[in-house]
Short mmCIF file of C-alpha atoms and ligand atoms in Angstrom, two decimals:
data_model
loop_
_atom_site.label_atom_id
_atom_site.label_comp_id
_atom_site.label_asym_id
_atom_site.label_seq_id
_atom_site.Cartn_x
_atom_site.Cartn_y
_atom_site.Cartn_z
CA MET A 12 10.29 13.58 -5.21
CA LEU A 13 8.20 12.65 -8.25
CA GLU A 14 11.23 12.41 -10.53
CA LYS A 15 12.98 10.00 -8.16
CA ARG A 16 10.17 7.48 -8.44
CA LEU A 17 9.99 7.32 -12.21
CA ARG A 18 11.94 5.72 -15.00
CA LYS A 19 11.79 6.41 -18.69
CA LEU A 20 10.82 3.37 -20.73
CA ASN A 21 11.70 4.90 -24.08
CA GLU A 22 13.57 7.85 -25.56
CA ILE A 23 10.57 9.51 -27.23
CA GLN A 24 9.95 13.07 -26.07
CA PRO A 25 6.52 14.08 -24.68
CA GLN A 26 4.33 15.61 -27.39
CA SER A 27 1.16 17.65 -27.33
CA GLY A 28 -2.00 15.65 -26.59
CA PRO A 29 -3.65 14.14 -23.52
CA VAL A 30 -1.58 12.45 -20.84
CA VAL A 31 -2.76 8.87 -20.38
CA TYR A 32 -2.20 6.96 -17.15
CA TRP A 33 -2.38 3.21 -17.81
CA MET A 34 -3.57 1.97 -14.42
CA SER A 35 -2.94 -1.69 -13.67
CA ARG A 36 -1.50 -2.70 -10.34
CA ASP A 37 -2.38 0.42 -8.39
CA GLN A 38 -6.13 0.50 -8.65
CA ARG A 39 -6.89 3.64 -6.65
CA ALA A 40 -7.54 7.29 -7.37
CA LEU A 41 -6.02 8.64 -4.17
CA ASP A 42 -2.47 8.26 -2.84
CA ASN A 43 -1.26 7.07 -6.22
CA TRP A 44 2.14 8.43 -7.29
CA ALA A 45 1.64 7.43 -10.93
CA LEU A 46 -1.59 9.39 -11.12
CA VAL A 47 -0.11 12.35 -9.24
CA TYR A 48 2.74 12.44 -11.74
CA ALA A 49 0.44 12.07 -14.75
CA GLN A 50 -1.68 14.97 -13.47
CA SER A 51 1.32 17.19 -12.81
CA GLU A 52 2.52 16.60 -16.40
CA ALA A 53 -0.96 17.24 -17.82
CA ARG A 54 -1.30 20.47 -15.82
CA ALA A 55 2.13 21.69 -16.83
CA GLU A 56 1.30 21.11 -20.51
CA LYS A 57 -2.34 22.28 -20.14
CA GLU A 58 -3.51 18.93 -21.49
CA PRO A 59 -6.39 16.59 -20.61
CA LEU A 60 -5.70 13.61 -18.36
CA ILE A 61 -7.29 10.20 -19.05
CA VAL A 62 -6.99 7.06 -16.93
CA PHE A 63 -7.05 3.83 -18.91
CA PHE A 64 -7.34 0.23 -17.68
CA THR A 65 -7.17 -2.87 -19.78
CA LEU A 66 -9.10 -5.91 -18.66
CA VAL A 67 -7.23 -9.12 -19.44
CA ASP A 68 -9.11 -12.34 -19.88
CA ALA A 69 -7.42 -14.63 -17.37
CA PHE A 70 -4.73 -13.24 -15.09
CA LEU A 71 -2.77 -16.19 -13.74
CA GLU A 72 -5.27 -18.46 -11.93
CA ALA A 73 -7.69 -15.66 -10.94
CA ARG A 74 -11.35 -16.69 -10.73
CA ASP A 75 -14.62 -14.76 -11.11
CA PRO A 76 -14.79 -13.69 -7.43
CA HIS A 77 -11.37 -12.03 -7.81
CA TYR A 78 -12.50 -10.18 -10.91
CA ALA A 79 -15.73 -9.16 -9.17
CA CYS A 80 -13.80 -7.83 -6.18
CA MET A 81 -11.47 -5.92 -8.50
CA ALA A 82 -14.43 -4.49 -10.46
CA LYS A 83 -16.08 -3.24 -7.27
CA GLY A 84 -12.90 -1.36 -6.41
CA LEU A 85 -12.62 0.02 -9.94
CA LEU A 86 -16.18 1.39 -9.80
CA GLU A 87 -15.10 3.47 -6.85
CA VAL A 88 -11.99 4.57 -8.75
CA MET A 89 -14.22 5.68 -11.61
CA GLU A 90 -16.52 7.64 -9.27
CA THR A 91 -13.62 9.46 -7.62
CA LEU A 92 -11.91 10.23 -10.92
CA GLU A 93 -15.10 11.57 -12.46
CA SER A 94 -15.62 13.84 -9.45
CA LYS A 95 -12.19 15.28 -10.38
CA LYS A 96 -13.20 15.60 -14.05
CA ILE A 97 -10.88 12.80 -15.14
CA PRO A 98 -12.35 10.18 -17.52
CA PHE A 99 -11.78 6.51 -16.66
CA ILE A 100 -11.95 4.05 -19.54
CA ILE A 101 -11.68 0.26 -19.51
CA VAL A 102 -11.07 -1.72 -22.66
CA PRO A 103 -11.03 -5.53 -22.53
CA GLY A 104 -8.22 -7.28 -24.38
CA ASN A 105 -4.50 -7.87 -24.42
CA PRO A 106 -2.56 -4.71 -23.45
CA LYS A 107 -0.23 -5.17 -26.43
CA ASP A 108 -3.21 -4.32 -28.69
CA THR A 109 -5.47 -2.22 -26.45
CA VAL A 110 -2.90 0.25 -25.12
CA PRO A 111 -1.31 1.41 -28.42
CA ARG A 112 -4.76 1.53 -30.05
CA PHE A 113 -6.22 3.64 -27.25
CA LEU A 114 -3.26 6.01 -27.30
CA LYS A 115 -3.76 6.52 -31.04
CA GLU A 116 -7.51 7.04 -30.67
CA VAL A 117 -7.10 9.82 -28.11
CA GLY A 118 -3.97 11.26 -29.74
CA ALA A 119 -1.98 10.84 -26.52
CA GLY A 120 1.12 12.92 -25.98
CA GLN A 121 2.52 10.90 -23.06
CA LEU A 122 1.96 7.55 -21.40
CA VAL A 123 2.48 7.00 -17.67
CA SER A 124 2.12 3.56 -16.11
CA ASP A 125 2.47 1.94 -12.71
CA SER A 126 5.06 -0.77 -12.30
CA HIS A 127 5.05 -4.55 -11.91
CA VAL A 128 7.36 -7.23 -10.62
CA LEU A 129 5.66 -10.37 -11.93
CA ARG A 130 6.54 -11.90 -15.28
CA GLU A 131 3.16 -11.71 -17.03
CA PRO A 132 2.42 -7.99 -16.53
CA ARG A 133 6.05 -7.13 -17.26
CA LYS A 134 5.63 -8.91 -20.58
CA TRP A 135 2.51 -6.76 -21.26
CA LYS A 136 4.69 -3.73 -20.87
CA GLU A 137 7.50 -5.00 -23.08
CA ASP A 138 4.96 -5.78 -25.81
CA VAL A 139 3.34 -2.34 -25.50
CA ASN A 140 6.71 -0.62 -25.71
CA ARG A 141 7.44 -2.28 -29.05
CA ASN A 142 4.34 -0.66 -30.59
CA LEU A 143 4.53 2.79 -29.08
CA SER A 144 4.81 6.16 -30.76
CA CYS A 145 4.67 8.35 -27.64
CA SER A 146 6.82 8.74 -24.55
CA HIS A 147 6.39 6.23 -21.74
CA VAL A 148 7.46 6.58 -18.13
CA GLU A 149 6.74 4.21 -15.28
CA MET A 150 6.34 4.97 -11.57
CA ASP A 151 6.63 2.51 -8.73
CA ALA A 152 3.39 3.49 -7.03
CA HIS A 153 3.17 0.26 -5.03
CA ASN A 154 6.31 0.30 -2.92
CA ILE A 155 7.45 3.03 -0.60
CA ILE A 156 10.91 2.82 -2.09
CA PRO A 157 10.88 1.92 -5.81
CA VAL A 158 12.01 -1.68 -6.13
CA TRP A 159 14.87 -0.74 -8.48
CA LEU A 160 16.17 1.86 -6.01
CA ALA A 161 15.79 -0.16 -2.80
CA SER A 162 18.50 -2.46 -4.09
CA PRO A 163 20.24 -3.09 -7.42
CA LYS A 164 20.28 -6.89 -6.94
CA ALA A 165 18.51 -9.92 -5.47
CA GLU A 166 18.94 -9.79 -1.69
CA TYR A 167 19.84 -12.74 0.55
CA GLY A 168 17.32 -11.99 3.23
CA ALA A 169 15.63 -9.43 5.42
CA TYR A 170 18.97 -8.76 7.13
CA THR A 171 20.57 -7.54 3.90
CA ILE A 172 17.71 -5.43 2.54
CA ARG A 173 16.67 -3.91 5.90
CA PRO A 174 19.58 -1.43 6.20
CA LYS A 175 19.17 -0.39 2.56
CA ILE A 176 15.50 0.35 3.11
CA HIS A 177 16.00 2.17 6.37
CA ARG A 178 18.67 4.34 4.78
CA LEU A 179 16.14 5.57 2.19
CA LEU A 180 12.98 5.59 4.25
CA ASP A 181 13.01 9.20 5.45
CA GLU A 182 13.49 10.40 1.89
CA PHE A 183 10.62 8.33 0.47
CA LEU A 184 8.12 7.96 3.31
CA VAL A 185 6.63 11.41 2.82
CA SER A 186 3.09 12.65 2.41
CA ILE A 187 1.47 12.10 -0.97
CA PRO A 188 0.06 15.11 -2.88
CA GLU A 189 -3.71 15.23 -3.32
CA LEU A 190 -5.41 14.62 -6.62
CA GLU A 191 -6.91 17.86 -7.91
CA SER A 192 -9.92 18.56 -10.04
CA HIS A 193 -8.48 18.49 -13.57
CA PRO A 194 -8.90 21.80 -15.40
CA TYR A 195 -8.30 20.67 -19.01
CA SER A 196 -10.42 18.57 -21.36
CA ARG A 197 -10.77 18.41 -25.15
CA ASP A 198 -14.20 19.15 -26.51
CA ASP A 199 -13.96 17.28 -29.82
CA ALA A 200 -13.07 14.06 -28.06
CA ASP A 201 -15.69 14.37 -25.35
CA GLU A 202 -18.54 12.52 -27.09
CA TRP A 203 -16.34 9.50 -27.84
CA LEU A 204 -14.99 9.48 -24.29
CA ARG A 205 -18.51 9.82 -22.90
CA LEU A 206 -19.60 6.70 -24.78
CA GLN A 207 -16.52 4.80 -23.59
CA SER A 208 -17.31 5.85 -20.01
CA ILE A 209 -20.87 4.54 -20.27
CA ARG A 210 -19.54 1.20 -21.54
CA THR A 211 -16.97 1.09 -18.76
CA ARG A 212 -19.53 1.72 -16.04
CA GLN A 213 -21.84 -0.98 -17.42
CA LEU A 214 -18.99 -3.48 -17.64
CA LEU A 215 -17.99 -2.81 -14.03
CA LEU A 216 -21.57 -2.99 -12.78
CA ASP A 217 -22.06 -6.34 -14.52
CA MET A 218 -18.78 -7.73 -13.22
CA SER A 219 -19.14 -6.58 -9.63
CA GLN A 220 -22.77 -7.60 -9.14
CA SER A 221 -21.98 -10.99 -7.63
CA SER A 222 -19.41 -9.69 -5.13
CA PRO A 223 -20.54 -9.69 -1.52
CA GLU A 224 -17.00 -8.86 -0.42
CA ALA A 225 -15.94 -5.54 1.02
CA SER A 226 -13.76 -4.03 -1.67
CA GLY A 227 -12.34 -0.71 -2.75
CA SER A 228 -10.41 2.17 -1.25
CA ARG A 229 -13.05 3.31 1.25
CA ALA A 230 -13.39 -0.19 2.72
CA ALA A 231 -9.60 -0.43 2.83
CA MET A 232 -9.22 2.88 4.69
CA ASP A 233 -11.93 1.85 7.19
CA ARG A 234 -10.17 -1.44 7.79
CA MET A 235 -6.84 0.31 8.21
CA ARG A 236 -8.25 2.69 10.85
CA ASP A 237 -9.97 -0.15 12.66
CA PHE A 238 -6.69 -2.07 12.73
CA ALA A 239 -4.64 0.88 13.94
CA GLU A 240 -7.11 1.59 16.75
CA ASN A 241 -8.12 -1.87 17.86
CA ARG A 242 -5.71 -4.58 16.80
CA LEU A 243 -2.29 -3.00 16.37
CA PRO A 244 -1.56 -2.99 20.14
CA ASP A 245 -1.83 -6.82 20.13
CA TYR A 246 0.07 -7.32 16.87
CA SER A 247 2.85 -9.27 18.62
CA MET A 248 0.39 -12.16 19.03
CA ARG A 249 -0.01 -12.49 15.25
CA ASN A 250 1.63 -15.93 15.05
CA ASP A 251 -1.26 -17.44 16.97
CA PRO A 252 -3.92 -18.29 14.35
CA ASN A 253 -6.62 -18.00 17.04
CA GLN A 254 -5.98 -14.29 17.58
CA SER A 255 -7.56 -11.77 15.21
CA VAL A 256 -4.81 -9.20 15.46
CA THR A 257 -3.55 -8.86 11.88
CA SER A 258 -4.42 -5.96 9.59
CA GLU A 259 -6.32 -8.03 7.01
CA LEU A 260 -5.22 -5.45 4.47
CA SER A 261 -3.23 -7.74 2.19
CA ARG A 262 -5.92 -8.15 -0.45
CA PHE A 263 -6.54 -4.41 -0.58
CA ILE A 264 -2.81 -3.94 -1.01
CA HIS A 265 -2.73 -6.64 -3.68
CA PHE A 266 -5.38 -4.90 -5.77
CA GLY A 267 -3.72 -1.56 -5.11
CA GLN A 268 -6.87 -0.24 -3.42
CA ILE A 269 -4.83 1.25 -0.61
CA SER A 270 -1.32 2.65 -0.71
CA VAL A 271 1.31 0.96 1.46
CA GLN A 272 2.75 4.41 2.02
CA ARG A 273 -0.58 5.65 3.45
CA ILE A 274 -0.76 2.65 5.81
CA ALA A 275 2.82 3.24 6.97
CA LEU A 276 2.18 6.95 7.59
CA GLU A 277 -1.02 6.29 9.56
CA VAL A 278 0.46 3.48 11.63
CA ARG A 279 3.56 5.49 12.44
CA LYS A 280 1.34 8.33 13.63
CA THR A 281 -0.26 6.12 16.29
CA GLY A 282 3.09 5.88 18.08
CA ASP A 283 1.93 2.46 19.32
CA ALA A 284 4.62 0.18 20.76
CA SER A 285 3.78 -2.45 18.11
CA SER A 286 4.23 -0.05 15.18
CA ASP A 287 7.83 -1.04 14.48
CA GLU A 288 6.94 -4.72 14.36
CA PHE A 289 4.11 -4.05 11.94
CA LEU A 290 6.20 -1.72 9.77
CA GLU A 291 8.91 -4.38 9.53
CA GLU A 292 6.33 -6.73 7.96
CA LEU A 293 4.66 -4.06 5.85
CA ILE A 294 7.81 -2.47 4.50
CA VAL A 295 10.93 -4.64 4.87
CA ARG A 296 9.39 -8.11 4.38
CA ARG A 297 7.05 -6.95 1.64
CA GLU A 298 9.77 -5.12 -0.27
CA LEU A 299 11.99 -8.19 0.12
CA ALA A 300 9.32 -10.26 -1.66
CA GLU A 301 9.14 -7.62 -4.40
CA ASN A 302 12.92 -7.66 -4.69
CA PHE A 303 12.85 -11.46 -5.06
CA CYS A 304 10.36 -11.49 -7.95
CA TYR A 305 11.86 -8.45 -9.62
CA TYR A 306 15.44 -9.76 -9.77
CA ASN A 307 14.85 -13.52 -9.93
CA PRO A 308 13.21 -14.55 -13.21
CA ARG A 309 12.66 -18.06 -11.81
CA TYR A 310 10.79 -16.94 -8.73
CA ASP A 311 8.08 -19.57 -9.26
CA SER A 312 10.18 -22.73 -9.44
CA LEU A 313 12.93 -24.61 -7.63
CA GLU A 314 15.33 -23.21 -10.26
CA GLY A 315 15.01 -19.85 -8.47
CA ALA A 316 16.12 -21.28 -5.10
CA PRO A 317 19.67 -20.85 -3.75
CA ASP A 318 22.23 -23.51 -4.75
CA TRP A 319 22.45 -25.07 -1.27
CA ALA A 320 18.68 -25.59 -1.27
CA LYS A 321 18.56 -27.09 -4.77
CA LYS A 322 21.41 -29.44 -3.86
CA THR A 323 19.93 -30.66 -0.60
CA LEU A 324 16.45 -31.15 -2.10
CA HIS A 325 17.87 -33.16 -5.01
CA GLU A 326 19.88 -35.30 -2.60
CA HIS A 327 16.68 -36.15 -0.76
CA GLU A 328 14.45 -36.59 -3.77
CA ALA A 329 14.46 -40.39 -3.52
CA ASP A 330 13.69 -40.44 0.24
CA PRO A 331 10.63 -42.54 0.99
CA ARG A 332 7.44 -40.52 1.51
CA GLU A 333 4.94 -41.80 4.05
CA TYR A 334 2.19 -39.79 2.38
CA LEU A 335 1.88 -38.73 -1.25
CA TYR A 336 -1.01 -36.57 -2.40
CA ARG A 337 -2.12 -35.37 -5.80
CA THR A 338 -3.10 -31.73 -6.30
CA ASP A 339 -6.80 -32.59 -6.24
CA ASP A 340 -6.38 -34.41 -2.87
CA LEU A 341 -4.78 -31.24 -1.54
CA GLU A 342 -7.35 -28.97 -3.14
CA GLU A 343 -10.20 -30.92 -1.55
CA ALA A 344 -8.49 -31.11 1.86
CA ARG A 345 -8.26 -34.93 1.80
CA THR A 346 -5.00 -35.43 3.70
CA HIS A 347 -4.47 -37.32 6.98
CA ASP A 348 -3.57 -34.07 8.82
CA ARG A 349 -6.63 -32.34 10.28
CA LEU A 350 -4.82 -29.07 10.94
CA TRP A 351 -3.61 -28.88 7.35
CA ASN A 352 -7.09 -29.79 6.07
CA ALA A 353 -8.59 -27.03 8.21
CA ALA A 354 -6.16 -24.46 6.81
CA GLN A 355 -6.90 -25.62 3.26
CA THR A 356 -10.65 -25.49 3.94
CA GLU A 357 -10.32 -21.95 5.26
CA MET A 358 -8.38 -21.00 2.13
CA VAL A 359 -10.97 -22.44 -0.28
CA HIS A 360 -13.98 -21.02 1.55
CA THR A 361 -12.70 -17.64 2.69
CA GLY A 362 -9.68 -16.86 0.51
CA THR A 363 -7.41 -16.29 3.52
CA MET A 364 -5.22 -18.21 5.98
CA PRO A 365 -3.30 -17.06 9.06
CA GLY A 366 0.36 -16.26 8.34
CA TYR A 367 1.85 -19.00 10.51
CA LEU A 368 -0.31 -21.61 8.80
CA ARG A 369 0.64 -20.41 5.31
CA MET A 370 4.18 -21.59 6.10
CA TYR A 371 3.03 -24.87 7.65
CA TRP A 372 0.69 -25.45 4.69
CA ALA A 373 3.43 -25.01 2.06
CA LYS A 374 6.00 -27.09 3.97
CA LYS A 375 3.60 -30.00 4.25
CA ILE A 376 3.01 -29.84 0.50
CA LEU A 377 6.77 -30.38 0.11
CA GLU A 378 6.66 -33.32 2.55
CA TRP A 379 3.78 -34.98 0.69
CA SER A 380 4.86 -34.39 -2.93
CA LYS A 381 7.04 -36.56 -5.18
CA ASN A 382 9.64 -33.80 -5.39
CA ALA A 383 10.14 -30.09 -4.80
CA ASP A 384 9.17 -29.15 -8.38
CA GLU A 385 5.77 -30.73 -7.94
CA ALA A 386 5.40 -29.12 -4.52
CA TYR A 387 6.13 -25.69 -6.03
CA SER A 388 3.53 -26.20 -8.78
CA ALA A 389 0.80 -27.41 -6.44
CA ALA A 390 1.41 -24.67 -3.87
CA ILE A 391 1.48 -21.91 -6.49
CA TYR A 392 -1.63 -23.19 -8.23
CA LEU A 393 -3.63 -23.29 -4.97
CA ASN A 394 -2.20 -19.98 -3.75
CA ASN A 395 -3.12 -18.19 -6.96
CA ARG A 396 -6.50 -19.85 -7.38
CA TYR A 397 -7.89 -19.31 -3.89
CA PHE A 398 -6.26 -16.48 -1.98
CA TRP A 399 -7.67 -12.99 -2.33
CA ASP A 400 -4.09 -11.82 -2.20
CA GLY A 401 -2.77 -14.60 -4.48
CA ARG A 402 -1.06 -13.79 -7.80
CA ASP A 403 1.32 -11.50 -5.95
CA ALA A 404 5.03 -11.32 -5.09
CA ASN A 405 4.26 -12.07 -1.43
CA GLY A 406 2.75 -15.45 -2.30
CA TYR A 407 5.66 -16.45 -4.55
CA ALA A 408 8.24 -15.40 -1.95
CA GLY A 409 6.36 -17.19 0.85
CA ILE A 410 6.25 -20.44 -1.13
CA ALA A 411 9.89 -20.08 -2.17
CA TRP A 412 10.84 -19.54 1.51
CA SER A 413 8.85 -22.56 2.69
CA ILE A 414 9.85 -25.03 -0.02
CA GLY A 415 13.01 -23.61 -1.58
CA GLY A 416 14.82 -22.08 1.42
CA VAL A 417 14.79 -18.62 -0.23
CA HIS A 418 15.73 -15.85 2.26
CA ASP A 419 16.39 -18.57 4.87
CA ARG A 420 19.46 -20.55 5.92
CA ALA A 421 20.35 -24.24 6.10
CA TRP A 422 19.04 -26.17 9.11
CA ALA A 423 19.78 -29.62 10.55
CA GLU A 424 19.45 -32.22 7.80
CA ARG A 425 16.48 -34.59 7.79
CA GLN A 426 14.47 -36.84 5.48
CA ILE A 427 12.76 -35.27 2.42
CA PHE A 428 13.49 -31.69 3.52
CA GLY A 429 17.26 -32.07 3.58
CA LYS A 430 18.49 -28.81 5.08
CA ILE A 431 15.26 -26.89 4.43
CA ARG A 432 13.66 -25.68 7.66
CA TYR A 433 11.06 -28.17 8.89
CA MET A 434 7.74 -27.49 10.58
CA SER A 435 5.81 -30.13 12.46
CA LEU A 436 2.32 -30.67 13.79
CA SER A 437 3.74 -31.10 17.30
CA GLY A 438 5.48 -27.72 16.91
CA ALA A 439 2.15 -26.16 15.90
CA LYS A 440 0.47 -27.73 18.94
CA ARG A 441 3.08 -26.17 21.22
CA LYS A 442 2.48 -22.77 19.64
CA PHE A 443 -1.31 -22.53 19.70
CA ASP A 444 -4.56 -24.36 20.44
CA VAL A 445 -4.87 -26.41 17.26
CA MET A 446 -8.35 -27.77 18.09
CA GLN A 447 -9.70 -24.28 18.70
CA TYR A 448 -8.54 -23.26 15.23
CA ILE A 449 -10.04 -26.37 13.59
CA HIS A 450 -13.39 -25.84 15.30
CA HIS A 451 -13.37 -22.19 14.31
CA VAL A 452 -12.86 -23.13 10.65
CA GLU A 453 -15.61 -25.76 10.83
CA GLU A 454 -18.01 -23.24 12.27
CA GLN A 455 -17.03 -20.47 9.87
CA THR A 456 -17.31 -22.63 6.76
CA GLY A 457 -20.11 -25.00 7.81
CA THR A 458 -18.00 -28.05 6.93
CA SER A 459 -16.53 -30.87 8.96
CA VAL A 460 -12.79 -31.19 8.64
CA HIS A 461 -11.42 -34.76 8.62
CA GLY A 462 -8.07 -36.20 9.63
CA SER A 463 -6.20 -36.56 12.89
CA VAL A 464 -4.11 -34.26 15.05
N1 FO1 B 26 -4.42 -5.88 -13.86
C1 FO1 B 26 -4.74 -5.40 -15.07
O1 FO1 B 26 -4.14 -4.43 -15.52
N2 FO1 B 26 -5.76 -5.95 -15.79
C2 FO1 B 26 -6.45 -7.01 -15.37
O2 FO1 B 26 -7.35 -7.47 -16.04
C3 FO1 B 26 -6.11 -7.58 -14.09
C4 FO1 B 26 -6.77 -8.68 -13.55
C5 FO1 B 26 -6.42 -9.19 -12.30
C6 FO1 B 26 -7.10 -10.29 -11.75
C7 FO1 B 26 -6.76 -10.79 -10.50
C8 FO1 B 26 -5.71 -10.18 -9.80
O3 FO1 B 26 -5.38 -10.68 -8.63
C9 FO1 B 26 -5.04 -9.09 -10.31
C10 FO1 B 26 -5.38 -8.58 -11.57
N3 FO1 B 26 -4.72 -7.46 -12.11
C11 FO1 B 26 -5.06 -6.97 -13.35
C12 FO1 B 26 -3.77 -6.69 -11.33
C13 FO1 B 26 -2.29 -6.90 -11.49
O4 FO1 B 26 -1.79 -7.24 -12.70
C14 FO1 B 26 -1.71 -7.69 -10.36
O5 FO1 B 26 -2.28 -7.35 -9.14
C15 FO1 B 26 -0.22 -7.53 -10.19
O6 FO1 B 26 0.53 -7.73 -11.29
C16 FO1 B 26 0.28 -8.44 -9.09
O7 FO1 B 26 1.32 -7.86 -8.49
#
């Protein structure tokens, strides 16, 4: 099972010396295939195991609260790893410098890393690989089925990837081996590692101090159990923003604090009638978003949209716009549409937004922008700057679906949108109690939301 999840990133053979797991996307000590593999290699070779993380200065549009939330989770990772006698070291800097330097300092014999689908962290890896003198393998510890095995190409939609995933699910959706207490360490390196650990702990304590948010693997597991027991039975009502029936796990998944595989196993165990619906979202739709970013290098612009969508949007570029807003108008929720402003206010104040409204929100940005390119930029900027789960394949795929028709089909042609699926305020009003949602946001955020409905 382990071998099926990994790929070799160079031809260098493993040598003697500690096995280093470069943790990045999968920030958890338990249920982590990359760590399980690194430990199995270290045990087989009777070598120490070290987990290394490199703290980059500004990841996409992430802000301090995101870093604080991540640091809180990493403190828990450090605690768990140390209880298993595995050192956890963080070094700030660009991975292209920090990773090769760290490997040299500890005399590493093998490097194991988790995998990425977004451009920036994939570039980290390419840069690291150019400067490497030890073997490097990568594991997809994020997806149930490794993104490169689920499909060899960009998929058209859920209907094309679904059968591929279901065909492989029984083979990959299996229990995950437990992390064991690690029996090997190297005495001469211990003092240096001890100092690095002290620095790491201090860094994480400083960074996480300001975070009032629940974060980390324990909080994620609690939330998962609470969802499975109390909200899963009502999951079919998830498109109503006034119902609290979703899992609220997306940010924990984003930071890798909980394994998707663990969630799938636990939810399946409940045998609840809504399990299949939830697993479709968790597995098929999420892996479709991963597939999109992995195989489409232009996932963050109109260039990455299908030809029919690019054509229709260009044809309608000169259509008159009743409303045109700049990014700062959008950011500060100063549009004429009170529902949209409420959704934007919720995003800025709480870092979340109900799923149905994420689509409405992005489609209105298209309607009120000069062209689709500007709509893409504004939506991606806001998504990455404010959402807890921003800076992730799901966000890029959601925006590309809403604005660029990705994974969707052509609909009846209309102004501005061309054949891109349209969403209207009147449609929203038919679906749920819009005023109830607006009042809820006002209460929750202590602001008054302007505009009309
Ligand atoms: N991963 C890292 O390896 N180092 C970082 O400093 C880092 C910061 C960071 C900030 C916000 C955020 O949302 C994610 C961050 N990640 C970081 C994780 C990771 O690179 C991303 O979650 C994935 O690439 C997105 O799929």
